[in-house]
Amino acid sequence: MNCWAYSAAAVWFAIGAKIAVAFELPTAIGTVVTSRCLECHYAGTKKGGLDLELLLSRRPDAAVVDIWAQIYDRVRDGEMPPKDKLSENERSAFLKSLHKTLVTADLARRGDNGRATLRRLNRTEYENTLRDLLNLPELEVRDLLPEDGRVQGYDKGGPALEFSTVQINKYLEAADKALTTAVMPYPERDEPRTARLYGGDDGGIMDGIINGCGICLKDFKYDQDLFPLSVPSGNVPGGSGYGYFDQLKLAGKIPYRGSIGFMRNGDDYKPDFGMMSPVVPGYYRIRASLWSFRWDKGEVKPTTPQIGRIQVNGQYSKSKGAVVGYFDALSLKPKVSEAKVWLTPGDSLQFQPLSILHDWQGIPYGKMDSYVGDGIAVDWVEVQGPLVDAWPEVGHQRLFGDLPLERFTEKEGEKRPSRRPIGQWRGGPQPFTLLPKHQETWTVASAEPGADAEKLLAKFLPLAFRRPVEADDVGAYVALVLERIEAKATFEEAMLTAYRAALCSPEFLFLREPVGKLDDFALASRLSYFLWSSLPDEELLRLAAQKKLSDPKILHSQTERMLADPKAERFIVDFTNQWLDLRLIDDNTPHSKLYPEFSPLLRDSMVGETRAYFRELLRHDLPAENIVDSDFAMLNQPLAAFYGDFDLEDFTIPQEKPRPKQSRETLPRPVTPAEPIVGFELRKVPLPPDSQRGGFLTQAAILKVTANGTTTSPVRRGAWVQRKIMGQPPKPPPPNIPAIEPDTRGLTTLREILAKHRADVSCAGCHRKIDPPGFALENYDAIGGFRPRFRALENGDRVTKPPACAGRHEFLLGLPVDASGELADGRHFADIREFKRLLLTDEPQIARNFAEQLIVYATGTPVSFAHRDAIDRILSDTSRTRHGIRSILHAVIQSELFLSK
């Protein structure tokens, strides 16, 4: 026996006693480890950072089991040990023995606690639960609560969701806001009224025209009645702009009923319809008439379609900046679009000509008749509301039923009831009036407080707690009501105290799940918080009470019902935020000199594309291969122009027949006549043959969240692909390895820097897997634009065809991009198209990863080694649909992982 073999055997027998107690590794495993593995993985070498001597001596906690699971995967995939070290029979025996050992250890480690740990509602779930419970669809309390932690990228796991006294105080604050908003402020509803706002109204946006930010238009021509073309806008007759404005009012020319054309865009310019502010909070319908034009030295001419945005300017609410809607403006053709938005007193509406790409800061003094540029004309904006479906509203009925309201008469010691805020007009037209009832104080009255409290709480608490409630539990809250009444609180305030206590109680804040198979009520909550991020509705609770929800057929039909509900949009938004990191879209601001074409309109289109694409996969049960590649995209006008694969002059794209489902080969596809891509709405568009787009990887939002705003990193993008798409998360880098800084001078590419980086033996092993996916994406810049060459600031060639952008471009074209690479198994690819094809040779792994991502999101717990077989069954059950996205979701819900704790 040579020296090394002797030492290896000595190590094995020396720690054998420990192993038997700590991990009970079978002899077959110990033999392979000592004879084939310790040579490279003992304390002296630790190749790849793995020290088997240390590992063999450790107790089987979660970290140890995870390391052995990684060893299992490496041996199964033939990555270790070298092929000449282990025969197929030995490999098979090793894997079989280690599999059984890991399953036993994993299950034993969990003990009596089950898979998932006790967890509270996260901020999003808490807000949605209050919204649905009290029928307050636009309630904003999420930002009142401390930020949640994350486990494996999700804020759904118990270990990430801490609980503290700070949070209790914040829950009280959030509950107060919700309850105050839900209570009906007066007996009679506000009838909806309509107001049409014009830019030329007194108090409107006419001052923007005076300051050189727009023009007056009538009959699709320049209107010289107010501002003669020969007089520069910034030098109006009569001296100051406001002085001239007063002259126009005295002359009866204000209010002005023509259209207002805007040719300026920017974050600092959002004309405000300040004369409109709602008296009462509620939903309002917003309609607007817009059209686009090209200003050509005093003439109004046709142009390409443009896009405007209306948003909320909230002085007293958190809705400031909330988007009301995107409104298409067709060339010289007024188009009326509408949207619905929640407004609160103090809110007003702002308009922004979002798609105007030049950086015009006002018509140059004395040069208005020589300026050329695009614009958006606003004919009018109409506001209708408040839109109330029922009165009393659902939230008030859940709190107080049909109990009457009476005028509050202040008595000694009584507290005046809290009420939702009531606003006042700031001037200008007043289509809604402040009625006497808005200034009076009303309160809910009860002739039998004890009996009414018991009746109301007996209905409310089961909904809030998502399960049946015992009479003693109801009695405790009734006692709280009577105690407050004894202290001279009104019945309403006493009830709100009880409701506030319920909304901050453990029964409301925590998801109660028994160990083992979930009962029907726990299943109803798990299902609703998975698909709606909120509490179960009455139908789910009814089925749970009848113990029917756990029936597979009923569970399937309820899943379909919930996916068809508008609340399922929460799943699409929240899951893509967490799985694909869309929540990070604003974590960096693209370098303005390197990426001048980036704009708020492009940013919103990016996020919309990824969500619309996932919605399309889910709705039509498209195969999991579409995660990586597809023959269609979800596009709108800004994205089509940005991606540059299309006929930008006409804003059209070839409409093609879909690729045959049974094949992923690149086939010639027949092209039918083109259809225009106009406006903000995203629609399904077949991609041209050999397009590099398709799938999530090449979507602009994904490419932006995996960059840093300045340049790209193959390491960051490669790690993201491994973690989010391939389901093979890389190990974190050693703590002593410095971050790789990008070179914006244009002298060095990151590929060259990484070549030196990989010379470090401790880095090479991981980077063989991380870097290739990142290299494949190198043809895409930090905002997702296709680039044959890098952009640089100091060294490079001048740009002969600058991008359409809102600012003057200042970048140069640097070194050429190399998007080729070699996978860890030796297979080569030339670009992203070839990389995608290589990735899809293991399509089941893409489907496996998606199923596991759903499991983490739905249950708050990752899939451990002991439950890999359950994922295998999910893949087997969905093979008929080629692992359709909707099929996988159904199979996850029907799996033991979802149905048990």
PDB file of N, CA, C and O in Angstrom, residues 445-481:
ATOM      1  N   ALA A 445     -74.787  53.187  14.647  1.00  0.00           N
ATOM      2  CA  ALA A 445     -75.527  53.110  15.902  1.00  0.00           C
ATOM      3  C   ALA A 445     -76.028  51.695  16.147  1.00  0.00           C
ATOM      4  O   ALA A 445     -76.313  50.945  15.207  1.00  0.00           O
ATOM      5  N   SER A 446     -76.141  51.322  17.421  1.00  0.00           N
ATOM      6  CA  SER A 446     -76.666  50.009  17.800  1.00  0.00           C
ATOM      7  C   SER A 446     -77.517  50.149  19.057  1.00  0.00           C
ATOM      8  O   SER A 446     -77.086  50.739  20.048  1.00  0.00           O
ATOM      9  N   ALA A 447     -78.717  49.565  18.993  1.00  0.00           N
ATOM     10  CA  ALA A 447     -79.586  49.567  20.172  1.00  0.00           C
ATOM     11  C   ALA A 447     -79.222  48.427  21.116  1.00  0.00           C
ATOM     12  O   ALA A 447     -79.517  48.487  22.316  1.00  0.00           O
ATOM     13  N   GLU A 448     -78.570  47.379  20.585  1.00  0.00           N
ATOM     14  CA  GLU A 448     -78.161  46.234  21.404  1.00  0.00           C
ATOM     15  C   GLU A 448     -76.688  45.925  21.115  1.00  0.00           C
ATOM     16  O   GLU A 448     -76.373  45.020  20.342  1.00  0.00           O
ATOM     17  N   PRO A 449     -75.776  46.677  21.719  1.00  0.00           N
ATOM     18  CA  PRO A 449     -74.347  46.542  21.388  1.00  0.00           C
ATOM     19  C   PRO A 449     -73.805  45.131  21.557  1.00  0.00           C
ATOM     20  O   PRO A 449     -73.071  44.636  20.704  1.00  0.00           O
ATOM     21  N   GLY A 450     -74.157  44.460  22.645  1.00  0.00           N
ATOM     22  CA  GLY A 450     -73.614  43.126  22.884  1.00  0.00           C
ATOM     23  C   GLY A 450     -74.051  42.131  21.834  1.00  0.00           C
ATOM     24  O   GLY A 450     -73.241  41.383  21.267  1.00  0.00           O
ATOM     25  N   ALA A 451     -75.353  42.107  21.545  1.00  0.00           N
ATOM     26  CA  ALA A 451     -75.884  41.162  20.562  1.00  0.00           C
ATOM     27  C   ALA A 451     -75.384  41.477  19.161  1.00  0.00           C
ATOM     28  O   ALA A 451     -75.005  40.568  18.398  1.00  0.00           O
ATOM     29  N   ASP A 452     -75.356  42.767  18.806  1.00  0.00           N
ATOM     30  CA  ASP A 452     -74.871  43.131  17.474  1.00  0.00           C
ATOM     31  C   ASP A 452     -73.387  42.823  17.316  1.00  0.00           C
ATOM     32  O   ASP A 452     -72.941  42.365  16.256  1.00  0.00           O
ATOM     33  N   ALA A 453     -72.605  43.088  18.349  1.00  0.00           N
ATOM     34  CA  ALA A 453     -71.170  42.803  18.285  1.00  0.00           C
ATOM     35  C   ALA A 453     -70.930  41.310  18.071  1.00  0.00           C
ATOM     36  O   ALA A 453     -70.088  40.904  17.261  1.00  0.00           O
ATOM     37  N   GLU A 454     -71.680  40.471  18.797  1.00  0.00           N
ATOM     38  CA  GLU A 454     -71.510  39.026  18.666  1.00  0.00           C
ATOM     39  C   GLU A 454     -71.880  38.559  17.260  1.00  0.00           C
ATOM     40  O   GLU A 454     -71.174  37.740  16.653  1.00  0.00           O
ATOM     41  N   LYS A 455     -72.975  39.090  16.733  1.00  0.00           N
ATOM     42  CA  LYS A 455     -73.418  38.685  15.399  1.00  0.00           C
ATOM     43  C   LYS A 455     -72.404  39.106  14.332  1.00  0.00           C
ATOM     44  O   LYS A 455     -72.066  38.322  13.435  1.00  0.00           O
ATOM     45  N   LEU A 456     -71.909  40.343  14.435  1.00  0.00           N
ATOM     46  CA  LEU A 456     -70.968  40.845  13.433  1.00  0.00           C
ATOM     47  C   LEU A 456     -69.630  40.116  13.513  1.00  0.00           C
ATOM     48  O   LEU A 456     -69.055  39.741  12.490  1.00  0.00           O
ATOM     49  N   LEU A 457     -69.117  39.916  14.710  1.00  0.00           N
ATOM     50  CA  LEU A 457     -67.808  39.264  14.869  1.00  0.00           C
ATOM     51  C   LEU A 457     -67.878  37.781  14.490  1.00  0.00           C
ATOM     52  O   LEU A 457     -66.905  37.223  13.978  1.00  0.00           O
ATOM     53  N   ALA A 458     -69.022  37.146  14.725  1.00  0.00           N
ATOM     54  CA  ALA A 458     -69.165  35.731  14.362  1.00  0.00           C
ATOM     55  C   ALA A 458     -69.096  35.538  12.849  1.00  0.00           C
ATOM     56  O   ALA A 458     -68.720  34.462  12.368  1.00  0.00           O
ATOM     57  N   LYS A 459     -69.449  36.563  12.069  1.00  0.00           N
ATOM     58  CA  LYS A 459     -69.331  36.497  10.611  1.00  0.00           C
ATOM     59  C   LYS A 459     -67.956  36.934  10.124  1.00  0.00           C
ATOM     60  O   LYS A 459     -67.416  36.390   9.164  1.00  0.00           O
ATOM     61  N   PHE A 460     -67.397  37.926  10.796  1.00  0.00           N
ATOM     62  CA  PHE A 460     -66.139  38.522  10.323  1.00  0.00           C
ATOM     63  C   PHE A 460     -64.923  37.653  10.646  1.00  0.00           C
ATOM     64  O   PHE A 460     -64.048  37.458   9.788  1.00  0.00           O
ATOM     65  N   LEU A 461     -64.850  37.139  11.852  1.00  0.00           N
ATOM     66  CA  LEU A 461     -63.637  36.435  12.277  1.00  0.00           C
ATOM     67  C   LEU A 461     -63.335  35.189  11.445  1.00  0.00           C
ATOM     68  O   LEU A 461     -62.167  34.958  11.105  1.00  0.00           O
ATOM     69  N   PRO A 462     -64.312  34.349  11.080  1.00  0.00           N
ATOM     70  CA  PRO A 462     -63.970  33.201  10.226  1.00  0.00           C
ATOM     71  C   PRO A 462     -63.396  33.613   8.876  1.00  0.00           C
ATOM     72  O   PRO A 462     -62.537  32.915   8.331  1.00  0.00           O
ATOM     73  N   LEU A 463     -63.864  34.745   8.328  1.00  0.00           N
ATOM     74  CA  LEU A 463     -63.288  35.223   7.074  1.00  0.00           C
ATOM     75  C   LEU A 463     -61.863  35.694   7.296  1.00  0.00           C
ATOM     76  O   LEU A 463     -60.955  35.380   6.507  1.00  0.00           O
ATOM     77  N   ALA A 464     -61.642  36.460   8.353  1.00  0.00           N
ATOM     78  CA  ALA A 464     -60.310  37.006   8.619  1.00  0.00           C
ATOM     79  C   ALA A 464     -59.314  35.918   8.995  1.00  0.00           C
ATOM     80  O   ALA A 464     -58.158  35.950   8.569  1.00  0.00           O
ATOM     81  N   PHE A 465     -59.762  34.946   9.798  1.00  0.00           N
ATOM     82  CA  PHE A 465     -58.856  33.894  10.282  1.00  0.00           C
ATOM     83  C   PHE A 465     -58.791  32.704   9.334  1.00  0.00           C
ATOM     84  O   PHE A 465     -58.028  31.777   9.538  1.00  0.00           O
ATOM     85  N   ARG A 466     -59.669  32.688   8.319  1.00  0.00           N
ATOM     86  CA  ARG A 466     -59.619  31.693   7.243  1.00  0.00           C
ATOM     87  C   ARG A 466     -59.916  30.267   7.726  1.00  0.00           C
ATOM     88  O   ARG A 466     -59.412  29.294   7.196  1.00  0.00           O
ATOM     89  N   ARG A 467     -60.741  30.205   8.769  1.00  0.00           N
ATOM     90  CA  ARG A 467     -61.119  28.905   9.345  1.00  0.00           C
ATOM     91  C   ARG A 467     -62.291  29.137  10.302  1.00  0.00           C
ATOM     92  O   ARG A 467     -62.581  30.282  10.680  1.00  0.00           O
ATOM     93  N   PRO A 468     -62.970  28.046  10.748  1.00  0.00           N
ATOM     94  CA  PRO A 468     -64.041  28.219  11.743  1.00  0.00           C
ATOM     95  C   PRO A 468     -63.490  28.789  13.046  1.00  0.00           C
ATOM     96  O   PRO A 468     -62.326  28.565  13.408  1.00  0.00           O
ATOM     97  N   VAL A 469     -64.312  29.530  13.739  1.00  0.00           N
ATOM     98  CA  VAL A 469     -63.906  30.167  14.997  1.00  0.00           C
ATOM     99  C   VAL A 469     -64.834  29.692  16.105  1.00  0.00           C
ATOM    100  O   VAL A 469     -66.061  29.680  15.946  1.00  0.00           O
ATOM    101  N   GLU A 470     -64.245  29.311  17.224  1.00  0.00           N
ATOM    102  CA  GLU A 470     -65.026  28.832  18.355  1.00  0.00           C
ATOM    103  C   GLU A 470     -65.765  29.991  19.028  1.00  0.00           C
ATOM    104  O   GLU A 470     -65.359  31.147  18.940  1.00  0.00           O
ATOM    105  N   ALA A 471     -66.868  29.627  19.724  1.00  0.00           N
ATOM    106  CA  ALA A 471     -67.676  30.641  20.404  1.00  0.00           C
ATOM    107  C   ALA A 471     -66.859  31.397  21.446  1.00  0.00           C
ATOM    108  O   ALA A 471     -67.047  32.611  21.647  1.00  0.00           O
ATOM    109  N   ASP A 472     -65.931  30.705  22.113  1.00  0.00           N
ATOM    110  CA  ASP A 472     -65.107  31.371  23.123  1.00  0.00           C
ATOM    111  C   ASP A 472     -64.225  32.441  22.494  1.00  0.00           C
ATOM    112  O   ASP A 472     -63.972  33.490  23.105  1.00  0.00           O
ATOM    113  N   ASP A 473     -63.721  32.171  21.274  1.00  0.00           N
ATOM    114  CA  ASP A 473     -62.887  33.163  20.593  1.00  0.00           C
ATOM    115  C   ASP A 473     -63.703  34.405  20.254  1.00  0.00           C
ATOM    116  O   ASP A 473     -63.247  35.540  20.429  1.00  0.00           O
ATOM    117  N   VAL A 474     -64.921  34.191  19.772  1.00  0.00           N
ATOM    118  CA  VAL A 474     -65.794  35.326  19.487  1.00  0.00           C
ATOM    119  C   VAL A 474     -66.098  36.080  20.762  1.00  0.00           C
ATOM    120  O   VAL A 474     -66.077  37.328  20.803  1.00  0.00           O
ATOM    121  N   GLY A 475     -66.347  35.350  21.832  1.00  0.00           N
ATOM    122  CA  GLY A 475     -66.672  35.976  23.113  1.00  0.00           C
ATOM    123  C   GLY A 475     -65.575  36.879  23.626  1.00  0.00           C
ATOM    124  O   GLY A 475     -65.852  37.935  24.234  1.00  0.00           O
ATOM    125  N   ALA A 476     -64.317  36.513  23.387  1.00  0.00           N
ATOM    126  CA  ALA A 476     -63.203  37.347  23.851  1.00  0.00           C
ATOM    127  C   ALA A 476     -63.205  38.704  23.146  1.00  0.00           C
ATOM    128  O   ALA A 476     -62.932  39.738  23.770  1.00  0.00           O
ATOM    129  N   TYR A 477     -63.536  38.710  21.856  1.00  0.00           N
ATOM    130  CA  TYR A 477     -63.571  39.980  21.114  1.00  0.00           C
ATOM    131  C   TYR A 477     -64.815  40.793  21.484  1.00  0.00           C
ATOM    132  O   TYR A 477     -64.764  42.026  21.533  1.00  0.00           O
ATOM    133  N   VAL A 478     -65.936  40.108  21.766  1.00  0.00           N
ATOM    134  CA  VAL A 478     -67.135  40.817  22.219  1.00  0.00           C
ATOM    135  C   VAL A 478     -66.859  41.498  23.551  1.00  0.00           C
ATOM    136  O   VAL A 478     -67.277  42.653  23.777  1.00  0.00           O
ATOM    137  N   ALA A 479     -66.145  40.822  24.439  1.00  0.00           N
ATOM    138  CA  ALA A 479     -65.799  41.412  25.735  1.00  0.00           C
ATOM    139  C   ALA A 479     -64.978  42.680  25.549  1.00  0.00           C
ATOM    140  O   ALA A 479     -65.132  43.660  26.301  1.00  0.00           O
ATOM    141  N   LEU A 480     -64.111  42.673  24.540  1.00  0.00           N
ATOM    142  CA  LEU A 480     -63.299  43.863  24.259  1.00  0.00           C
ATOM    143  C   LEU A 480     -64.184  45.021  23.806  1.00  0.00           C
ATOM    144  O   LEU A 480     -63.966  46.183  24.199  1.00  0.00           O
ATOM    145  N   VAL A 481     -65.202  44.723  23.019  1.00  0.00           N
ATOM    146  CA  VAL A 481     -66.140  45.760  22.568  1.00  0.00           C
ATOM    147  C   VAL A 481     -66.883  46.356  23.760  1.00  0.00           C
ATOM    148  O   VAL A 481     -66.987  47.586  23.919  1.00  0.00           O
TER     149      VAL A 481
END
